[in-house]
mmCIF file of C-alpha atoms and ligand atoms in Angstrom:
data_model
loop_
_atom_site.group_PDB
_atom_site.id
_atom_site.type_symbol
_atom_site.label_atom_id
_atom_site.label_comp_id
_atom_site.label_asym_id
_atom_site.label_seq_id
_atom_site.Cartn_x
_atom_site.Cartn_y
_atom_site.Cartn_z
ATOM 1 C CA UNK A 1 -18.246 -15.720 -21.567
ATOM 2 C CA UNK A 2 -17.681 -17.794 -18.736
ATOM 3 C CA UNK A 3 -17.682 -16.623 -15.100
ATOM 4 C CA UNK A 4 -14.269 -16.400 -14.447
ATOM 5 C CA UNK A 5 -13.378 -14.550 -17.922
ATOM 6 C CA UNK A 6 -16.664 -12.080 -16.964
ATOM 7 C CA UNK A 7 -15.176 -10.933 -13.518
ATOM 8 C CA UNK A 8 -12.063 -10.340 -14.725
ATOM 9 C CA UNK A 9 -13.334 -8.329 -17.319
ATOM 10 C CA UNK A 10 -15.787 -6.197 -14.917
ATOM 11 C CA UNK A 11 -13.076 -5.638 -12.345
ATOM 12 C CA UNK A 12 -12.757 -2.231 -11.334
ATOM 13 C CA UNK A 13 -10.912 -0.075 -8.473
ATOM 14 C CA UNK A 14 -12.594 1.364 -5.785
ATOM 15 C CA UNK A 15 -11.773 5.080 -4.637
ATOM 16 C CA UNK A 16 -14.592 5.315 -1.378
ATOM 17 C CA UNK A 17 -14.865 2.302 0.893
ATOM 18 C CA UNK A 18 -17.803 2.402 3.214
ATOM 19 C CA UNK A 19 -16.004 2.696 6.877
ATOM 20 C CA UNK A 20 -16.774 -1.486 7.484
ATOM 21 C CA UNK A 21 -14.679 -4.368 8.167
ATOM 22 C CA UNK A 22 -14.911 -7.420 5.628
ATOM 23 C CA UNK A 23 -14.943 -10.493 7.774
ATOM 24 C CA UNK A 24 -12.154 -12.897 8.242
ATOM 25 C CA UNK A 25 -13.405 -15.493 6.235
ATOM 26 C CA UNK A 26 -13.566 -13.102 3.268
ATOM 27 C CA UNK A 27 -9.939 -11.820 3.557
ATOM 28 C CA UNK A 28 -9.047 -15.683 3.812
ATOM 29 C CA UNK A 29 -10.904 -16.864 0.375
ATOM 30 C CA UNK A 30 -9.129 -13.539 -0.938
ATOM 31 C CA UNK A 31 -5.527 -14.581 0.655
ATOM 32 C CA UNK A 32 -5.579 -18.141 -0.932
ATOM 33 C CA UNK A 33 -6.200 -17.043 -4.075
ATOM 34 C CA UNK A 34 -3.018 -14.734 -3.455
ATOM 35 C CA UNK A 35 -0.928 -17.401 -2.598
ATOM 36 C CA UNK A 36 -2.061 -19.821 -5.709
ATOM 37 C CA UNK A 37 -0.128 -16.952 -7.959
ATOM 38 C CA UNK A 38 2.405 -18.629 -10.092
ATOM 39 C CA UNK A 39 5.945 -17.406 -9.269
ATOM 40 C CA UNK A 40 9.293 -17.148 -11.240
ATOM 41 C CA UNK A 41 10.661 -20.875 -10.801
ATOM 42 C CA UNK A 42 8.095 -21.370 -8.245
ATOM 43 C CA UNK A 43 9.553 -19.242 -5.467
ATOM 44 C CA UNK A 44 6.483 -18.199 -3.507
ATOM 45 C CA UNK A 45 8.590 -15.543 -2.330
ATOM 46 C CA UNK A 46 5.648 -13.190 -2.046
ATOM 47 C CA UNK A 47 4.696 -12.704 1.680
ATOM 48 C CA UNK A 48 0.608 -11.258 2.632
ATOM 49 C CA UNK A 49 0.395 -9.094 5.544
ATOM 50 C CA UNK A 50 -3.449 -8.949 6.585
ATOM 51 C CA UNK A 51 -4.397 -5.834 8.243
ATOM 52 C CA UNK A 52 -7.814 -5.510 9.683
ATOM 53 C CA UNK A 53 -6.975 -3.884 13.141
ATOM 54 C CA UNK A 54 -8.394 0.025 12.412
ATOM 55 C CA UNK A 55 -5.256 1.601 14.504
ATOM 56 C CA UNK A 56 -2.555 -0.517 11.891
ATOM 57 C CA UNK A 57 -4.604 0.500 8.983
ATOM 58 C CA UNK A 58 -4.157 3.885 9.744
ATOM 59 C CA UNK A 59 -0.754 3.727 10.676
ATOM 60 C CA UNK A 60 0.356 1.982 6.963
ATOM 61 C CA UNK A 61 -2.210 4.949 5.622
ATOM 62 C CA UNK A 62 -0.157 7.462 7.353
ATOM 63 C CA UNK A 63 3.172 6.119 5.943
ATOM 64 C CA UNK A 64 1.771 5.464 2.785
ATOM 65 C CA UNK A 65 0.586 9.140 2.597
ATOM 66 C CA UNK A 66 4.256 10.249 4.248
ATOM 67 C CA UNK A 67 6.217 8.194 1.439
ATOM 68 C CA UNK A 68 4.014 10.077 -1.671
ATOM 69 C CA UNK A 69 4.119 13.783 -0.253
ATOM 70 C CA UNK A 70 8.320 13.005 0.222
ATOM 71 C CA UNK A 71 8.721 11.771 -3.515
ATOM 72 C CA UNK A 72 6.116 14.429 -4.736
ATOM 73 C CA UNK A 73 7.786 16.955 -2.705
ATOM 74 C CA UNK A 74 10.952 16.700 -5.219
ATOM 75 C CA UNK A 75 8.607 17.511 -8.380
ATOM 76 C CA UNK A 76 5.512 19.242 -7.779
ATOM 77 C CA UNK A 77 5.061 20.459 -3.985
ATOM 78 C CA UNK A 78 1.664 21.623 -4.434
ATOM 79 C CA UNK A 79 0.604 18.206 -5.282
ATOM 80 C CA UNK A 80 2.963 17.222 -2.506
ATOM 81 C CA UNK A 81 0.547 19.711 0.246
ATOM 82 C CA UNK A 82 -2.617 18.692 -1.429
ATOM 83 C CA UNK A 83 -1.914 14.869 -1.043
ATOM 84 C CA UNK A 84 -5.297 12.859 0.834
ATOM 85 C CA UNK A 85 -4.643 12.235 4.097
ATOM 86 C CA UNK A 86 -6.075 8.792 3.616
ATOM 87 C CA UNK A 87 -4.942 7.339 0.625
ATOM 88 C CA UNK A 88 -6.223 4.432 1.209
ATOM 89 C CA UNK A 89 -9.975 5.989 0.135
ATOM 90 C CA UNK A 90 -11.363 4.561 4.033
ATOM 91 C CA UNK A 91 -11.093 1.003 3.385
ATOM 92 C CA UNK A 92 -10.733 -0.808 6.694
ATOM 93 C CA UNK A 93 -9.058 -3.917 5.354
ATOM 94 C CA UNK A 94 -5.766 -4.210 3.932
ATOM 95 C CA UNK A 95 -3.758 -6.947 2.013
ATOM 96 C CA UNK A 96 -0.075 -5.711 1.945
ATOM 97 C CA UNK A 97 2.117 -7.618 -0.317
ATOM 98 C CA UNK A 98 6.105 -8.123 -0.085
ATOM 99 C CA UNK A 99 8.249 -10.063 -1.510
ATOM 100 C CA UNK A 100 11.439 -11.487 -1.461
ATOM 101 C CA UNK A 101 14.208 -10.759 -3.421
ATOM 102 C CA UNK A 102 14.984 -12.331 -6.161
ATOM 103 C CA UNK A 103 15.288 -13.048 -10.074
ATOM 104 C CA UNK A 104 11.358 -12.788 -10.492
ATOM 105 C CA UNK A 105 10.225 -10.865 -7.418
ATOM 106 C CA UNK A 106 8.309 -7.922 -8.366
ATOM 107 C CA UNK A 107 6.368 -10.174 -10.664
ATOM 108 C CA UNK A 108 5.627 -12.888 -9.073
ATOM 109 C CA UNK A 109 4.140 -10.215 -6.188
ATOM 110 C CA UNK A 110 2.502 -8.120 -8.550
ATOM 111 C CA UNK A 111 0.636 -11.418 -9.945
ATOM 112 C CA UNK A 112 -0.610 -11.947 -5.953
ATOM 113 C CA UNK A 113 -1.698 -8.713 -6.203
ATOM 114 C CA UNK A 114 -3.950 -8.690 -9.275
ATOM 115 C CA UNK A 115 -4.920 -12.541 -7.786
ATOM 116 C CA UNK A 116 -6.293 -10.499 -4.411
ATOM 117 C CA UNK A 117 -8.357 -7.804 -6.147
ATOM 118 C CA UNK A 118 -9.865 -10.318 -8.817
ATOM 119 C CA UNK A 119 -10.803 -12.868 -6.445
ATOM 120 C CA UNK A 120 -12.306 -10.271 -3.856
ATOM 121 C CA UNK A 121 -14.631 -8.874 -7.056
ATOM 122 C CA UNK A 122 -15.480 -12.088 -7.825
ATOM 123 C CA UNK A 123 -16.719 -11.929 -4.125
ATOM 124 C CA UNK A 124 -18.344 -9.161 -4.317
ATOM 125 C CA UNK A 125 -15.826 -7.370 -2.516
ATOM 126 C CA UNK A 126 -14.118 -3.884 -3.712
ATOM 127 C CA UNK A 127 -10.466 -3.500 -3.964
ATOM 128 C CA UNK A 128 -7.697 -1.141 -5.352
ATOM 129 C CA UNK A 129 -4.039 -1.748 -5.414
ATOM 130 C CA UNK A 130 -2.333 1.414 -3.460
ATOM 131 C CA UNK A 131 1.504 2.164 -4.506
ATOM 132 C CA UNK A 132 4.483 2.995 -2.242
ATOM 133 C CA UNK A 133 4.611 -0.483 -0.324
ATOM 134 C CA UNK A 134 8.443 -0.098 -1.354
ATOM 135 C CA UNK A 135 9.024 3.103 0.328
ATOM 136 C CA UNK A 136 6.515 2.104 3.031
ATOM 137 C CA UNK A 137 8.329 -0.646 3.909
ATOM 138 C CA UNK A 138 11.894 0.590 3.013
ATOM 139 C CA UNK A 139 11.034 3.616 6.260
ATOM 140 C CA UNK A 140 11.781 3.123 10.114
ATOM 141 C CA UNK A 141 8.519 2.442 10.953
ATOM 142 C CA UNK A 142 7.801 0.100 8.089
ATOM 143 C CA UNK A 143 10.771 -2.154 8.516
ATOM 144 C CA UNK A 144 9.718 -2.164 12.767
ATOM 145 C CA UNK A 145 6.388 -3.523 11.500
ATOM 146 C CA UNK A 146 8.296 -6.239 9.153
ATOM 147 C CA UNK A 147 10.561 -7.227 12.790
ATOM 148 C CA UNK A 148 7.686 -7.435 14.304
ATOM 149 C CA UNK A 149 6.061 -9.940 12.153
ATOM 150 C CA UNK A 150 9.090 -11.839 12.473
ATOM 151 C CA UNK A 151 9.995 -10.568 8.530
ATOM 152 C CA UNK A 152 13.579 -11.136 8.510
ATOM 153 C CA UNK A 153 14.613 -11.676 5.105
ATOM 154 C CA UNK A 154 15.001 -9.240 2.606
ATOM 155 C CA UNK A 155 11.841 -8.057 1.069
ATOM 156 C CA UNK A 156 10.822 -5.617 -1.126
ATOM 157 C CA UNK A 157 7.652 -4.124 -0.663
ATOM 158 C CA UNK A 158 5.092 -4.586 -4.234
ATOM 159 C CA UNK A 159 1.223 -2.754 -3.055
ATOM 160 C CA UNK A 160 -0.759 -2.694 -0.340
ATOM 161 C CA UNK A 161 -4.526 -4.055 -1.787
ATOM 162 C CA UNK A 162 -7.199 -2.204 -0.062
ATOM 163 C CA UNK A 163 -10.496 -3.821 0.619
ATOM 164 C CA UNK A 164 -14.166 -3.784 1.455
ATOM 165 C CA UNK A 165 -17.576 -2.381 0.200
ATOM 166 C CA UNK A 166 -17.633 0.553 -2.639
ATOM 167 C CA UNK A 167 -19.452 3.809 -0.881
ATOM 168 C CA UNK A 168 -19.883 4.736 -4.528
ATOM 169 C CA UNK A 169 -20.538 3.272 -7.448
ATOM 170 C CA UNK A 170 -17.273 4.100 -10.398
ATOM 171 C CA UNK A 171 -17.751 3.561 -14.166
ATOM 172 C CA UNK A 172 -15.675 0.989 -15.368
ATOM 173 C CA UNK A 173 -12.551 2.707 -17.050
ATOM 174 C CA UNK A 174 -12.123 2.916 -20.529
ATOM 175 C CA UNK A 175 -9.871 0.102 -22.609
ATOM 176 C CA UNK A 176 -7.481 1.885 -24.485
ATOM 177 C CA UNK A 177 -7.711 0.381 -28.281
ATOM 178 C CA UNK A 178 -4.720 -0.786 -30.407
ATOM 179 C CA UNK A 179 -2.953 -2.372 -28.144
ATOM 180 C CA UNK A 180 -3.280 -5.745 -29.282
ATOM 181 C CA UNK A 181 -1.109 -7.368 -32.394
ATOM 182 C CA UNK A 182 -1.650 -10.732 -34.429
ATOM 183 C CA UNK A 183 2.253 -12.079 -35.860
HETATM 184 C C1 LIG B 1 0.916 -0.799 -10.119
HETATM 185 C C2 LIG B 1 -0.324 -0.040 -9.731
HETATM 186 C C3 LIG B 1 -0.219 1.007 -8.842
HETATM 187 C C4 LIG B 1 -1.365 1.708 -8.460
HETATM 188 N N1 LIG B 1 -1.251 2.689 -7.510
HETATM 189 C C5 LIG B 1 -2.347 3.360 -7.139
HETATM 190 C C6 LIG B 1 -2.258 4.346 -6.113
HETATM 191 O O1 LIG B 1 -1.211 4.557 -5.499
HETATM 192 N N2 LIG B 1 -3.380 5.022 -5.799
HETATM 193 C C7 LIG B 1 -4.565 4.803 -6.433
HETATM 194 O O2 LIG B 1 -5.547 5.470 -6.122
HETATM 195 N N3 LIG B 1 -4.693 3.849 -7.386
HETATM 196 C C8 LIG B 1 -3.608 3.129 -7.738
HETATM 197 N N4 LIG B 1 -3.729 2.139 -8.680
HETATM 198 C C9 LIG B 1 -5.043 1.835 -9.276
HETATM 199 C C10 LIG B 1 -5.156 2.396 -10.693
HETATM 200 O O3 LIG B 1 -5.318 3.791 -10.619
HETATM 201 C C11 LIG B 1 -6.332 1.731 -11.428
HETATM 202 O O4 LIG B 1 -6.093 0.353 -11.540
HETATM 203 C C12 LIG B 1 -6.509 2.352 -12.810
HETATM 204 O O5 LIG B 1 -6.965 3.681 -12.711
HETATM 205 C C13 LIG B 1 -7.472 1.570 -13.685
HETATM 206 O O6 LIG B 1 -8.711 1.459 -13.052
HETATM 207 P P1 LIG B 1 -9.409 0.025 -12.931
HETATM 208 O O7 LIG B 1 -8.550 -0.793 -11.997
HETATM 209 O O8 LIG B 1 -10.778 0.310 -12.400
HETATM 210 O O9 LIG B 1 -9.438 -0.583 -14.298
HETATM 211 C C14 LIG B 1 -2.617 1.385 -9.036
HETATM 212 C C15 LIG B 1 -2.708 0.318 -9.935
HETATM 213 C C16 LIG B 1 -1.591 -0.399 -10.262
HETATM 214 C C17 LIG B 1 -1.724 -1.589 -11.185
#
């Protein structure tokens, strides 16, 4: 098994990040691997917000947490009240992906997505994609932060890959059998 076939194999999500930063030149390796995702009639409609300031991580946290105990509310409002505060398990680093809409959009910027977390393991670097960038960035406060960046077109929000150093090791999950057919 080659390299690239073994780390993609190995990959696994993280669910405690050790409270430090990965470095700029990490997140930028990670990022241009993002943006070398193929995309629906080559589009490259997917846009990568880095977040590494601690205050802006918290903030998207905060929303992201906001946005799951709203839609758990409707269904199960215990869950709802026992939601983490942090549900981005303490990583300091973020990746948030949006994308443009389109014919292909959620693909093409859920193939940045699995791009980010496969080259950061490759790195040595622990990831896990964290739902809800839709209703994130579909609230107030997330569509101030898109203005802010200057965001103007219409985007749909796709994950938000968190990043940094595991705090704990996980066992690699289990691979469901029968799930692959020969015609
Ligand atoms: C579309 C998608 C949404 C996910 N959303 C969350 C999430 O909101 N919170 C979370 O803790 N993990 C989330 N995950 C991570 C999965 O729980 C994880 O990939 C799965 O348990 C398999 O573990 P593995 O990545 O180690 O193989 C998401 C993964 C995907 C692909």
């Amino acid at each position: 098994m080659n390299e690239t076939v073994k780390n993609l194999t190995e990959r696994k999500s993280c669910a405690a990040f050790k409270p430090e930063h990965i470095s700029r030149e990490e997140i930028d390796e990670i990022v241009a691997a993002g943006l070398n995702a193929p995309s629906g009639m080559n589009a490259q409609g997917a846009l990568l917000i880095v977040v590494q300031d601690d205050e802006a991580v918290a903030e998207l946290s905060e929303l992201n947490a906001k946005a799951a105990r709203e839609m758990l509310s409707k269904v199960n409002p215990a869950a709802a009240a026992g939601f983490p505060a942090d549900p981005f398990y303490g990583a300091k680093d973020v990746i948030a992906v949006v994308a443009k809409k389109g014919a292909t959009h959620i693909y093409d910027g859920s193939l940045v997505m699995g791009n980010l977390m496969n080259a950061a393991w490759s790195m040595g670097i622990d990831s896990r994609w964290i739902h809800r960038a839709k209703e994130v960035f579909e609230s107030e406060k997330g569509k101030e932060i898109l203005a802010k960046l200057g965001i103007n077109d219409e985007v749909e929000g796709i994950g938000f890959c968190v990043l940094g150093h595991a705090a704990k090791e996980k066992p690699k999950t289990e691979i469901k059998p029968n799930r692959v057919f020969y015609l």
